[in-house]
C-alpha cells in the first residue's frame, strides 16, 4: 500500500514538474516572439527614419547613429563602401548630382524576415541641372533597398536602382526599350479619350472608377487653405487621391460645372470652365472660374493641377453657419 502511494505521489510530482517546465518554455517562447515583434517594429521605424532623413537632407547625428560602425553600403555604379565615413562619401557623391530626392514612404512595401528588411517603393527628384524625374515613360522611379540589421542598427544597406535617373544613357535606353510596349501603346487611350472619360465619370454620365484613370504616382495640386478646406493641397499617390474625393464629396455639393474649352497638345491638356459649389460647412455658394492642367502618359493621368480662385474661397468662407443633420442630408 505504501509502495503504491509513493509511486503515485512520485508520478504526480513528475507530472507537475513537467507541466511547470512546459508552461515556462511556452512563456519564454511567447516572450521571445513578443521581443522579436518589438524588435521588428523598432527596425522598421529605423528604416522610415533613414528615408525621412534623406528626403529632408538631415545628415545629422541621429542619421549616422542608425548604422553600425562597420556598415556596408552598395549602390549601382558607385560600388561598395564601408563604415560611417563610407556613408558620408556616398552622400557627397549623390548630393553632387541631385538637388532634391523624395520617397513615397507611405506607399512602401515591406518584407521583414529575421534580421532583414526589404523595402520596395518609388522615388522622385530634381537633378542639379534642373531636370525632374521620373518621366513615367522610360524612368518610373522604382527602387528596392535591402537592409540587414545587427540588433537595432543597420549593418548593411544595398540599394538597387538605376542611377540614370533622367534616362540620359541613350545607348542602354535604346537597347532595353521594350519593343512590345510600342505595340501595346496602339491600344492605349489617347489624352482626349482619357479626359472625356474623366469628366464623364466625374459628372455621373458614365459609371466607372475614376481612380483607374490615374498612374500610381501623380503630380497633383489643388492650392488652397488646407486647414479650412481639407480637400485642397498636394497629393502623390492613388490612395491620397481617393482621400481627396472622400473629402470633397463630404464637404462640397456641386451646383454647376461647365467646361468652356479643352486644349490638347500630345500628352498635355488644359481645361477651362466655370463652377458653382455649396461649401457645406458654411452653407454658402462659391462661384469661380477654373483651369485644370493634365498630363497623360501611357493612357494614365500623371499630372493634375486644378486652379481656382482660392483667395476668393478663403475670403467668402469666414464664418460657419450651423447646419443640422436633417438639412445636411437633404443637401447631399
mmCIF file of C-alpha atoms in Angstrom:
data_model
loop_
_atom_site.group_PDB
_atom_site.id
_atom_site.type_symbol
_atom_site.label_atom_id
_atom_site.label_comp_id
_atom_site.label_asym_id
_atom_site.label_seq_id
_atom_site.Cartn_x
_atom_site.Cartn_y
_atom_site.Cartn_z
ATOM 1 C CA UNK A 1 0.000 0.000 0.000
ATOM 2 C CA UNK A 2 2.803 2.395 0.968
ATOM 3 C CA UNK A 3 4.656 1.497 -2.210
ATOM 4 C CA UNK A 4 1.627 2.372 -4.328
ATOM 5 C CA UNK A 5 1.213 5.675 -2.532
ATOM 6 C CA UNK A 6 4.908 6.549 -3.032
ATOM 7 C CA UNK A 7 4.759 5.645 -6.733
ATOM 8 C CA UNK A 8 1.556 7.631 -7.244
ATOM 9 C CA UNK A 9 2.954 10.647 -5.393
ATOM 10 C CA UNK A 10 6.181 10.486 -7.424
ATOM 11 C CA UNK A 11 4.231 10.386 -10.689
ATOM 12 C CA UNK A 12 2.154 13.388 -9.623
ATOM 13 C CA UNK A 13 5.294 15.338 -8.709
ATOM 14 C CA UNK A 14 6.931 14.468 -12.047
ATOM 15 C CA UNK A 15 3.772 15.467 -13.931
ATOM 16 C CA UNK A 16 3.619 18.753 -12.038
ATOM 17 C CA UNK A 17 7.302 19.478 -12.755
ATOM 18 C CA UNK A 18 6.813 18.599 -16.442
ATOM 19 C CA UNK A 19 3.752 20.857 -16.615
ATOM 20 C CA UNK A 20 5.635 23.735 -14.945
ATOM 21 C CA UNK A 21 8.582 23.318 -17.338
ATOM 22 C CA UNK A 22 6.158 23.232 -20.269
ATOM 23 C CA UNK A 23 4.482 26.421 -19.110
ATOM 24 C CA UNK A 24 7.867 28.084 -18.565
ATOM 25 C CA UNK A 25 9.005 27.066 -22.051
ATOM 26 C CA UNK A 26 5.752 28.423 -23.525
ATOM 27 C CA UNK A 27 6.173 31.677 -21.592
ATOM 28 C CA UNK A 28 9.776 32.050 -22.798
ATOM 29 C CA UNK A 29 8.679 31.342 -26.371
ATOM 30 C CA UNK A 30 5.875 33.932 -26.104
ATOM 31 C CA UNK A 31 8.301 36.471 -24.651
ATOM 32 C CA UNK A 32 10.780 35.788 -27.447
ATOM 33 C CA UNK A 33 8.039 36.189 -30.049
ATOM 34 C CA UNK A 34 6.971 39.445 -28.392
ATOM 35 C CA UNK A 35 10.585 40.633 -28.275
ATOM 36 C CA UNK A 36 11.042 39.718 -31.938
ATOM 37 C CA UNK A 37 7.866 41.617 -32.822
ATOM 38 C CA UNK A 38 9.018 44.657 -30.862
ATOM 39 C CA UNK A 39 12.474 44.488 -32.486
ATOM 40 C CA UNK A 40 10.966 44.210 -35.981
ATOM 41 C CA UNK A 41 8.767 47.235 -35.256
ATOM 42 C CA UNK A 42 11.770 49.185 -33.999
ATOM 43 C CA UNK A 43 13.834 48.242 -37.049
ATOM 44 C CA UNK A 44 11.022 49.267 -39.381
ATOM 45 C CA UNK A 45 10.899 52.609 -37.564
ATOM 46 C CA UNK A 46 14.664 52.980 -38.145
ATOM 47 C CA UNK A 47 14.149 52.342 -41.857
ATOM 48 C CA UNK A 48 11.464 55.037 -42.027
ATOM 49 C CA UNK A 49 13.787 57.436 -40.206
ATOM 50 C CA UNK A 50 16.508 56.590 -42.751
ATOM 51 C CA UNK A 51 14.291 57.654 -45.663
ATOM 52 C CA UNK A 52 12.869 60.718 -43.879
ATOM 53 C CA UNK A 53 16.374 61.959 -43.071
ATOM 54 C CA UNK A 54 17.442 61.523 -46.691
ATOM 55 C CA UNK A 55 14.341 63.319 -48.006
ATOM 56 C CA UNK A 56 14.879 66.209 -45.566
ATOM 57 C CA UNK A 57 18.620 66.344 -46.209
ATOM 58 C CA UNK A 58 19.274 65.975 -42.471
ATOM 59 C CA UNK A 59 22.517 64.014 -42.265
ATOM 60 C CA UNK A 60 22.927 64.670 -38.566
ATOM 61 C CA UNK A 61 23.979 62.602 -35.546
ATOM 62 C CA UNK A 62 20.617 60.791 -35.473
ATOM 63 C CA UNK A 63 21.105 59.758 -39.104
ATOM 64 C CA UNK A 64 24.614 58.339 -38.605
ATOM 65 C CA UNK A 65 23.528 56.632 -35.383
ATOM 66 C CA UNK A 66 21.249 54.425 -37.480
ATOM 67 C CA UNK A 67 24.318 52.445 -38.605
ATOM 68 C CA UNK A 68 26.895 50.117 -37.081
ATOM 69 C CA UNK A 69 30.489 51.360 -37.246
ATOM 70 C CA UNK A 70 31.339 48.745 -39.894
ATOM 71 C CA UNK A 71 28.190 49.232 -42.007
ATOM 72 C CA UNK A 72 28.448 48.131 -45.640
ATOM 73 C CA UNK A 73 26.820 50.125 -48.459
ATOM 74 C CA UNK A 74 26.304 49.199 -52.096
ATOM 75 C CA UNK A 75 24.940 51.371 -54.894
ATOM 76 C CA UNK A 76 24.980 50.599 -58.651
ATOM 77 C CA UNK A 77 27.977 52.109 -60.497
ATOM 78 C CA UNK A 78 29.171 53.657 -57.208
ATOM 79 C CA UNK A 79 30.138 50.261 -55.842
ATOM 80 C CA UNK A 80 30.820 49.316 -52.214
ATOM 81 C CA UNK A 81 31.753 51.446 -49.211
ATOM 82 C CA UNK A 82 32.462 50.576 -45.581
ATOM 83 C CA UNK A 83 31.814 52.356 -42.302
ATOM 84 C CA UNK A 84 30.125 55.639 -41.474
ATOM 85 C CA UNK A 85 32.815 57.506 -43.418
ATOM 86 C CA UNK A 86 31.786 55.453 -46.461
ATOM 87 C CA UNK A 87 28.180 56.560 -45.900
ATOM 88 C CA UNK A 88 29.431 60.170 -45.888
ATOM 89 C CA UNK A 89 31.381 59.625 -49.114
ATOM 90 C CA UNK A 90 28.299 58.228 -50.831
ATOM 91 C CA UNK A 91 26.198 61.159 -49.598
ATOM 92 C CA UNK A 92 28.691 63.614 -51.085
ATOM 93 C CA UNK A 93 28.642 61.790 -54.417
ATOM 94 C CA UNK A 94 24.870 61.522 -54.745
ATOM 95 C CA UNK A 95 24.369 65.033 -53.329
ATOM 96 C CA UNK A 96 26.582 66.494 -56.046
ATOM 97 C CA UNK A 97 24.193 65.090 -58.665
ATOM 98 C CA UNK A 98 20.765 65.502 -57.042
ATOM 99 C CA UNK A 99 19.191 68.750 -55.883
ATOM 100 C CA UNK A 100 16.144 67.074 -54.383
ATOM 101 C CA UNK A 101 15.078 63.500 -53.596
ATOM 102 C CA UNK A 102 11.697 62.380 -52.221
ATOM 103 C CA UNK A 103 10.475 58.876 -51.398
ATOM 104 C CA UNK A 104 6.812 57.859 -51.224
ATOM 105 C CA UNK A 105 7.249 56.486 -47.694
ATOM 106 C CA UNK A 106 3.525 55.885 -47.100
ATOM 107 C CA UNK A 107 3.370 53.708 -50.223
ATOM 108 C CA UNK A 108 6.295 51.407 -49.338
ATOM 109 C CA UNK A 109 6.034 47.627 -49.451
ATOM 110 C CA UNK A 110 7.983 45.930 -46.624
ATOM 111 C CA UNK A 111 9.271 42.370 -46.466
ATOM 112 C CA UNK A 112 10.559 41.537 -42.972
ATOM 113 C CA UNK A 113 12.400 38.285 -42.213
ATOM 114 C CA UNK A 114 14.741 37.612 -39.277
ATOM 115 C CA UNK A 115 17.321 40.423 -39.320
ATOM 116 C CA UNK A 116 16.442 41.611 -42.850
ATOM 117 C CA UNK A 117 14.038 44.281 -44.097
ATOM 118 C CA UNK A 118 13.467 44.733 -47.828
ATOM 119 C CA UNK A 119 11.752 47.917 -48.998
ATOM 120 C CA UNK A 120 10.180 48.338 -52.427
ATOM 121 C CA UNK A 121 8.876 51.737 -53.422
ATOM 122 C CA UNK A 122 9.031 54.786 -55.643
ATOM 123 C CA UNK A 123 11.053 57.971 -55.544
ATOM 124 C CA UNK A 124 11.280 61.217 -57.474
ATOM 125 C CA UNK A 125 13.533 64.220 -57.562
ATOM 126 C CA UNK A 126 15.344 67.014 -59.374
ATOM 127 C CA UNK A 127 18.929 66.876 -60.606
ATOM 128 C CA UNK A 128 21.417 69.688 -60.075
ATOM 129 C CA UNK A 129 20.872 70.601 -63.727
ATOM 130 C CA UNK A 130 17.161 71.155 -63.001
ATOM 131 C CA UNK A 131 15.766 68.022 -64.649
ATOM 132 C CA UNK A 132 12.807 66.369 -62.928
ATOM 133 C CA UNK A 133 12.452 62.600 -62.784
ATOM 134 C CA UNK A 134 10.885 60.129 -63.272
ATOM 135 C CA UNK A 135 9.357 60.880 -66.647
ATOM 136 C CA UNK A 136 6.985 57.835 -66.416
ATOM 137 C CA UNK A 137 7.968 56.960 -69.958
ATOM 138 C CA UNK A 138 11.392 55.402 -69.583
ATOM 139 C CA UNK A 139 12.117 56.035 -65.910
ATOM 140 C CA UNK A 140 9.433 55.192 -63.364
ATOM 141 C CA UNK A 141 11.162 55.951 -60.070
ATOM 142 C CA UNK A 142 11.077 52.350 -58.826
ATOM 143 C CA UNK A 143 13.715 51.199 -56.328
ATOM 144 C CA UNK A 144 14.459 48.431 -53.849
ATOM 145 C CA UNK A 145 16.586 48.657 -50.679
ATOM 146 C CA UNK A 146 17.853 45.685 -48.679
ATOM 147 C CA UNK A 147 18.625 46.405 -45.018
ATOM 148 C CA UNK A 148 20.445 43.943 -42.760
ATOM 149 C CA UNK A 149 20.391 44.654 -39.025
ATOM 150 C CA UNK A 150 22.644 43.870 -36.129
ATOM 151 C CA UNK A 151 20.450 44.385 -33.112
ATOM 152 C CA UNK A 152 18.804 47.777 -33.610
ATOM 153 C CA UNK A 153 21.413 49.134 -36.056
ATOM 154 C CA UNK A 154 21.744 48.875 -39.829
ATOM 155 C CA UNK A 155 24.749 46.682 -40.635
ATOM 156 C CA UNK A 156 24.249 46.555 -44.396
ATOM 157 C CA UNK A 157 22.255 48.609 -46.884
ATOM 158 C CA UNK A 158 22.299 47.610 -50.531
ATOM 159 C CA UNK A 159 20.386 49.923 -52.851
ATOM 160 C CA UNK A 160 19.083 48.618 -56.175
ATOM 161 C CA UNK A 161 18.035 51.423 -58.510
ATOM 162 C CA UNK A 162 19.027 52.692 -61.939
ATOM 163 C CA UNK A 163 21.238 55.751 -61.239
ATOM 164 C CA UNK A 164 20.415 57.058 -64.718
ATOM 165 C CA UNK A 165 17.503 58.992 -63.212
ATOM 166 C CA UNK A 166 16.774 61.133 -66.263
ATOM 167 C CA UNK A 167 17.333 58.393 -68.887
ATOM 168 C CA UNK A 168 20.339 60.138 -70.425
ATOM 169 C CA UNK A 169 22.186 56.868 -71.042
ATOM 170 C CA UNK A 170 20.804 56.724 -74.572
ATOM 171 C CA UNK A 171 22.684 53.564 -75.640
ATOM 172 C CA UNK A 172 21.159 51.496 -72.839
ATOM 173 C CA UNK A 173 17.765 53.150 -73.306
ATOM 174 C CA UNK A 174 17.754 52.157 -76.988
ATOM 175 C CA UNK A 175 18.885 48.612 -76.205
ATOM 176 C CA UNK A 176 16.401 47.923 -73.423
ATOM 177 C CA UNK A 177 13.433 49.950 -74.658
ATOM 178 C CA UNK A 178 10.589 47.426 -74.574
ATOM 179 C CA UNK A 179 9.708 46.667 -78.215
ATOM 180 C CA UNK A 180 6.395 45.138 -77.136
ATOM 181 C CA UNK A 181 5.315 48.304 -75.340
ATOM 182 C CA UNK A 182 5.214 50.151 -78.649
ATOM 183 C CA UNK A 183 2.653 47.608 -79.856
ATOM 184 C CA UNK A 184 0.638 47.952 -76.659
ATOM 185 C CA UNK A 185 0.644 51.743 -76.936
ATOM 186 C CA UNK A 186 -1.502 51.461 -80.074
ATOM 187 C CA UNK A 187 -4.378 50.233 -77.935
ATOM 188 C CA UNK A 188 -3.892 52.790 -75.142
ATOM 189 C CA UNK A 189 -6.459 55.581 -74.875
ATOM 190 C CA UNK A 190 -5.393 58.998 -76.129
ATOM 191 C CA UNK A 191 -5.190 62.121 -73.974
ATOM 192 C CA UNK A 192 -8.541 63.234 -75.408
ATOM 193 C CA UNK A 193 -10.188 59.884 -74.618
ATOM 194 C CA UNK A 194 -8.829 59.876 -71.039
ATOM 195 C CA UNK A 195 -10.154 63.405 -70.409
ATOM 196 C CA UNK A 196 -13.554 62.552 -71.898
ATOM 197 C CA UNK A 197 -13.842 59.528 -69.621
ATOM 198 C CA UNK A 198 -12.592 61.542 -66.613
ATOM 199 C CA UNK A 199 -15.327 64.157 -66.955
ATOM 200 C CA UNK A 200 -17.982 61.603 -67.886
ATOM 201 C CA UNK A 201 -17.349 59.687 -64.646
ATOM 202 C CA UNK A 202 -16.982 62.921 -62.656
ATOM 203 C CA UNK A 203 -20.346 64.209 -63.887
ATOM 204 C CA UNK A 204 -22.096 60.873 -63.347
ATOM 205 C CA UNK A 205 -22.830 60.381 -67.038
ATOM 206 C CA UNK A 206 -20.756 57.203 -67.040
ATOM 207 C CA UNK A 207 -20.191 54.541 -64.414
ATOM 208 C CA UNK A 208 -16.618 53.663 -63.516
ATOM 209 C CA UNK A 209 -13.819 54.098 -61.006
ATOM 210 C CA UNK A 210 -12.156 57.432 -61.677
ATOM 211 C CA UNK A 211 -9.022 56.248 -59.813
ATOM 212 C CA UNK A 212 -8.358 53.776 -62.644
ATOM 213 C CA UNK A 213 -7.541 56.748 -64.891
ATOM 214 C CA UNK A 214 -4.552 57.755 -62.749
ATOM 215 C CA UNK A 215 -0.996 56.425 -62.676
ATOM 216 C CA UNK A 216 0.376 55.037 -59.409
ATOM 217 C CA UNK A 217 2.283 58.285 -58.837
ATOM 218 C CA UNK A 218 0.700 61.615 -59.760
ATOM 219 C CA UNK A 219 1.786 65.246 -59.636
ATOM 220 C CA UNK A 220 -1.458 66.511 -58.066
ATOM 221 C CA UNK A 221 -2.038 70.028 -56.779
ATOM 222 C CA UNK A 222 -5.156 71.956 -55.793
ATOM 223 C CA UNK A 223 -3.966 75.126 -54.000
ATOM 224 C CA UNK A 224 -5.967 76.370 -51.029
ATOM 225 C CA UNK A 225 -6.221 76.775 -47.266
ATOM 226 C CA UNK A 226 -5.962 73.148 -46.115
ATOM 227 C CA UNK A 227 -6.954 73.951 -42.525
ATOM 228 C CA UNK A 228 -10.334 75.258 -43.678
ATOM 229 C CA UNK A 229 -10.705 73.216 -46.856
ATOM 230 C CA UNK A 230 -9.202 69.726 -46.320
ATOM 231 C CA UNK A 231 -9.707 68.627 -49.939
ATOM 232 C CA UNK A 232 -7.079 71.135 -51.150
ATOM 233 C CA UNK A 233 -3.305 70.634 -51.274
ATOM 234 C CA UNK A 234 -0.717 68.439 -52.953
ATOM 235 C CA UNK A 235 -1.031 64.678 -53.379
ATOM 236 C CA UNK A 236 1.088 61.975 -54.974
ATOM 237 C CA UNK A 237 -0.497 58.539 -54.763
ATOM 238 C CA UNK A 238 -3.785 56.895 -55.698
ATOM 239 C CA UNK A 239 -4.546 56.437 -52.008
ATOM 240 C CA UNK A 240 -4.179 60.166 -51.441
ATOM 241 C CA UNK A 241 -6.338 60.923 -54.488
ATOM 242 C CA UNK A 242 -9.005 58.550 -53.174
ATOM 243 C CA UNK A 243 -8.956 60.510 -49.905
ATOM 244 C CA UNK A 244 -9.364 63.718 -51.928
ATOM 245 C CA UNK A 245 -12.654 62.559 -53.415
ATOM 246 C CA UNK A 246 -13.888 61.420 -49.990
ATOM 247 C CA UNK A 247 -13.031 64.832 -48.526
ATOM 248 C CA UNK A 248 -14.561 66.644 -51.497
ATOM 249 C CA UNK A 249 -17.872 64.789 -51.524
ATOM 250 C CA UNK A 250 -18.314 65.079 -47.755
ATOM 251 C CA UNK A 251 -17.630 68.828 -47.735
ATOM 252 C CA UNK A 252 -18.821 70.155 -51.097
ATOM 253 C CA UNK A 253 -22.030 69.834 -53.124
ATOM 254 C CA UNK A 254 -21.666 70.637 -56.795
ATOM 255 C CA UNK A 255 -24.329 73.019 -58.098
ATOM 256 C CA UNK A 256 -22.937 73.656 -61.564
ATOM 257 C CA UNK A 257 -19.861 72.592 -63.542
ATOM 258 C CA UNK A 258 -19.389 73.869 -67.096
ATOM 259 C CA UNK A 259 -16.403 73.327 -69.376
ATOM 260 C CA UNK A 260 -15.689 76.209 -71.748
ATOM 261 C CA UNK A 261 -12.639 74.985 -73.601
ATOM 262 C CA UNK A 262 -10.270 71.998 -73.861
ATOM 263 C CA UNK A 263 -6.850 72.368 -75.494
ATOM 264 C CA UNK A 264 -4.788 69.227 -76.141
ATOM 265 C CA UNK A 265 -1.185 69.070 -77.306
ATOM 266 C CA UNK A 266 0.083 65.495 -77.262
ATOM 267 C CA UNK A 267 0.375 64.378 -73.637
ATOM 268 C CA UNK A 268 -0.589 67.784 -72.262
ATOM 269 C CA UNK A 269 -4.069 69.253 -71.927
ATOM 270 C CA UNK A 270 -5.674 72.352 -70.434
ATOM 271 C CA UNK A 271 -9.333 72.658 -69.497
ATOM 272 C CA UNK A 272 -11.049 75.944 -68.637
ATOM 273 C CA UNK A 273 -14.521 76.455 -67.248
ATOM 274 C CA UNK A 274 -16.809 77.727 -64.513
ATOM 275 C CA UNK A 275 -18.130 76.006 -61.417
ATOM 276 C CA UNK A 276 -20.590 76.716 -58.650
ATOM 277 C CA UNK A 277 -20.454 74.729 -55.413
ATOM 278 C CA UNK A 278 -22.060 74.781 -51.990
ATOM 279 C CA UNK A 279 -19.479 74.590 -49.205
ATOM 280 C CA UNK A 280 -21.489 72.605 -46.692
ATOM 281 C CA UNK A 281 -19.712 73.684 -43.510
ATOM 282 C CA UNK A 282 -20.502 77.324 -44.307
ATOM 283 C CA UNK A 283 -23.810 76.749 -46.147
ATOM 284 C CA UNK A 284 -22.635 79.182 -48.818
ATOM 285 C CA UNK A 285 -22.381 79.063 -52.591
ATOM 286 C CA UNK A 286 -18.955 79.593 -54.150
ATOM 287 C CA UNK A 287 -18.617 80.626 -57.813
ATOM 288 C CA UNK A 288 -15.308 80.648 -59.657
ATOM 289 C CA UNK A 289 -13.602 80.257 -62.988
ATOM 290 C CA UNK A 290 -11.165 77.328 -63.106
ATOM 291 C CA UNK A 291 -8.261 75.947 -65.094
ATOM 292 C CA UNK A 292 -7.314 72.261 -64.973
ATOM 293 C CA UNK A 293 -3.908 71.151 -66.243
ATOM 294 C CA UNK A 294 -3.438 67.498 -67.266
ATOM 295 C CA UNK A 295 -0.574 65.330 -68.419
ATOM 296 C CA UNK A 296 -1.448 61.866 -69.737
ATOM 297 C CA UNK A 297 1.213 59.215 -70.356
ATOM 298 C CA UNK A 298 0.657 55.619 -71.434
ATOM 299 C CA UNK A 299 -3.084 56.125 -71.058
ATOM 300 C CA UNK A 300 -2.852 57.314 -67.432
ATOM 301 C CA UNK A 301 -3.053 60.760 -65.814
ATOM 302 C CA UNK A 302 0.338 61.592 -64.289
ATOM 303 C CA UNK A 303 -0.311 65.283 -63.638
ATOM 304 C CA UNK A 304 -3.424 67.115 -62.446
ATOM 305 C CA UNK A 305 -3.327 70.733 -61.280
ATOM 306 C CA UNK A 306 -6.654 72.428 -60.562
ATOM 307 C CA UNK A 307 -6.530 76.207 -60.268
ATOM 308 C CA UNK A 308 -9.492 78.202 -58.980
ATOM 309 C CA UNK A 309 -9.890 81.489 -57.103
ATOM 310 C CA UNK A 310 -8.667 80.072 -53.792
ATOM 311 C CA UNK A 311 -8.260 83.576 -52.328
ATOM 312 C CA UNK A 312 -11.925 84.327 -53.006
ATOM 313 C CA UNK A 313 -12.926 80.984 -51.480
ATOM 314 C CA UNK A 314 -10.972 81.727 -48.312
ATOM 315 C CA UNK A 315 -12.375 85.263 -48.012
ATOM 316 C CA UNK A 316 -16.012 84.343 -48.618
ATOM 317 C CA UNK A 317 -15.995 81.417 -46.170
ATOM 318 C CA UNK A 318 -15.244 83.358 -42.987
ATOM 319 C CA UNK A 319 -17.957 82.219 -40.601
ATOM 320 C CA UNK A 320 -19.644 78.861 -40.389
ATOM 321 C CA UNK A 321 -23.415 78.570 -40.442
ATOM 322 C CA UNK A 322 -24.805 75.809 -38.195
ATOM 323 C CA UNK A 323 -26.446 73.073 -40.222
ATOM 324 C CA UNK A 324 -28.464 70.322 -38.571
ATOM 325 C CA UNK A 325 -28.112 66.745 -39.757
ATOM 326 C CA UNK A 326 -31.519 66.725 -41.445
ATOM 327 C CA UNK A 327 -30.729 69.788 -43.533
ATOM 328 C CA UNK A 328 -27.286 68.413 -44.430
ATOM 329 C CA UNK A 329 -28.713 65.081 -45.559
ATOM 330 C CA UNK A 330 -31.215 66.902 -47.819
ATOM 331 C CA UNK A 331 -28.421 68.936 -49.375
ATOM 332 C CA UNK A 332 -26.500 65.817 -50.172
#
